[in-house]
Coordinates of C-alpha atoms in Angstrom, one line a residue:
R276 CA 86.2 99.4 82.2
L277 CA 88.0 97.1 79.9
G278 CA 87.0 96.3 76.3
A279 CA 87.7 93.7 73.7
G280 CA 91.4 92.8 73.6
D281 CA 92.2 94.5 76.9
F282 CA 94.1 92.7 79.6
F283 CA 94.4 92.7 83.4
G284 CA 96.8 91.2 85.9
E285 CA 99.8 93.1 84.5
L286 CA 100.6 94.9 87.7
A287 CA 100.8 91.5 89.6
L288 CA 103.1 90.2 86.9
L289 CA 105.4 93.2 86.7
D290 CA 105.5 93.7 90.5
R291 CA 105.7 89.9 91.1
R292 CA 102.9 90.1 93.7
P293 CA 99.4 88.5 94.0
R294 CA 96.5 90.3 92.3
V295 CA 94.5 92.5 94.6
A296 CA 91.7 93.6 92.3
D297 CA 88.6 91.8 91.0
V298 CA 87.4 91.7 87.5
V299 CA 83.7 91.1 86.6
T300 CA 82.5 90.5 83.1
T301 CA 79.3 92.0 81.8
K302 CA 79.2 89.9 78.6
P303 CA 80.3 86.3 77.8
S304 CA 84.1 86.4 77.7
V305 CA 87.0 84.2 76.8
L306 CA 89.9 84.6 79.3
L307 CA 93.4 83.3 78.7
V308 CA 95.8 82.6 81.4
L309 CA 99.5 83.3 81.0
N310 CA 101.8 82.1 83.8
A311 CA 104.6 84.3 84.9
A312 CA 107.4 82.2 83.5
D313 CA 105.8 82.1 80.0
F314 CA 105.1 85.8 80.2
Y315 CA 108.7 86.7 80.9
Q316 CA 109.9 84.4 78.2
L317 CA 107.5 85.9 75.7
A318 CA 108.4 89.4 76.8
G319 CA 112.1 88.7 76.4
Q320 CA 111.4 87.8 72.7
H321 CA 109.1 90.7 71.9
R322 CA 110.3 94.0 73.4
A323 CA 107.2 95.8 72.0
L324 CA 105.0 93.6 74.0
I325 CA 106.6 94.4 77.3
T326 CA 106.8 98.1 76.4
A327 CA 103.0 98.1 75.8
I328 CA 102.3 96.3 79.0
E329 CA 104.6 98.6 81.0
T330 CA 103.0 101.6 79.5
E331 CA 99.5 100.4 80.4
A332 CA 100.7 99.4 83.9
A333 CA 102.1 103.0 84.5
R334 CA 98.8 104.5 83.3
R335 CA 96.8 102.2 85.7
R336 CA 99.1 103.0 88.6
T337 CA 98.6 106.7 88.1
E338 CA 94.9 106.2 87.8
N339 CA 94.8 104.1 91.0
Q340 CA 96.7 106.8 92.9
T341 CA 94.3 109.4 91.7
L342 CA 91.4 107.4 92.9
S343 CA 92.9 106.7 96.3

């Protein structure tokens, strides 16, 4: 489950592959789309951003392997 301020799609961005998971909202939500080129430009300017995203991606990869 994701909460306010959480994000998804980071594995696809980092791995440069299409998304393979679905996300369903349970409440009205505002979703923002960030294309890959803009993501990498932003990440290059803000190292803390890419570090946080890589950390979350690693946690989710571990979680996905545990569930498999």
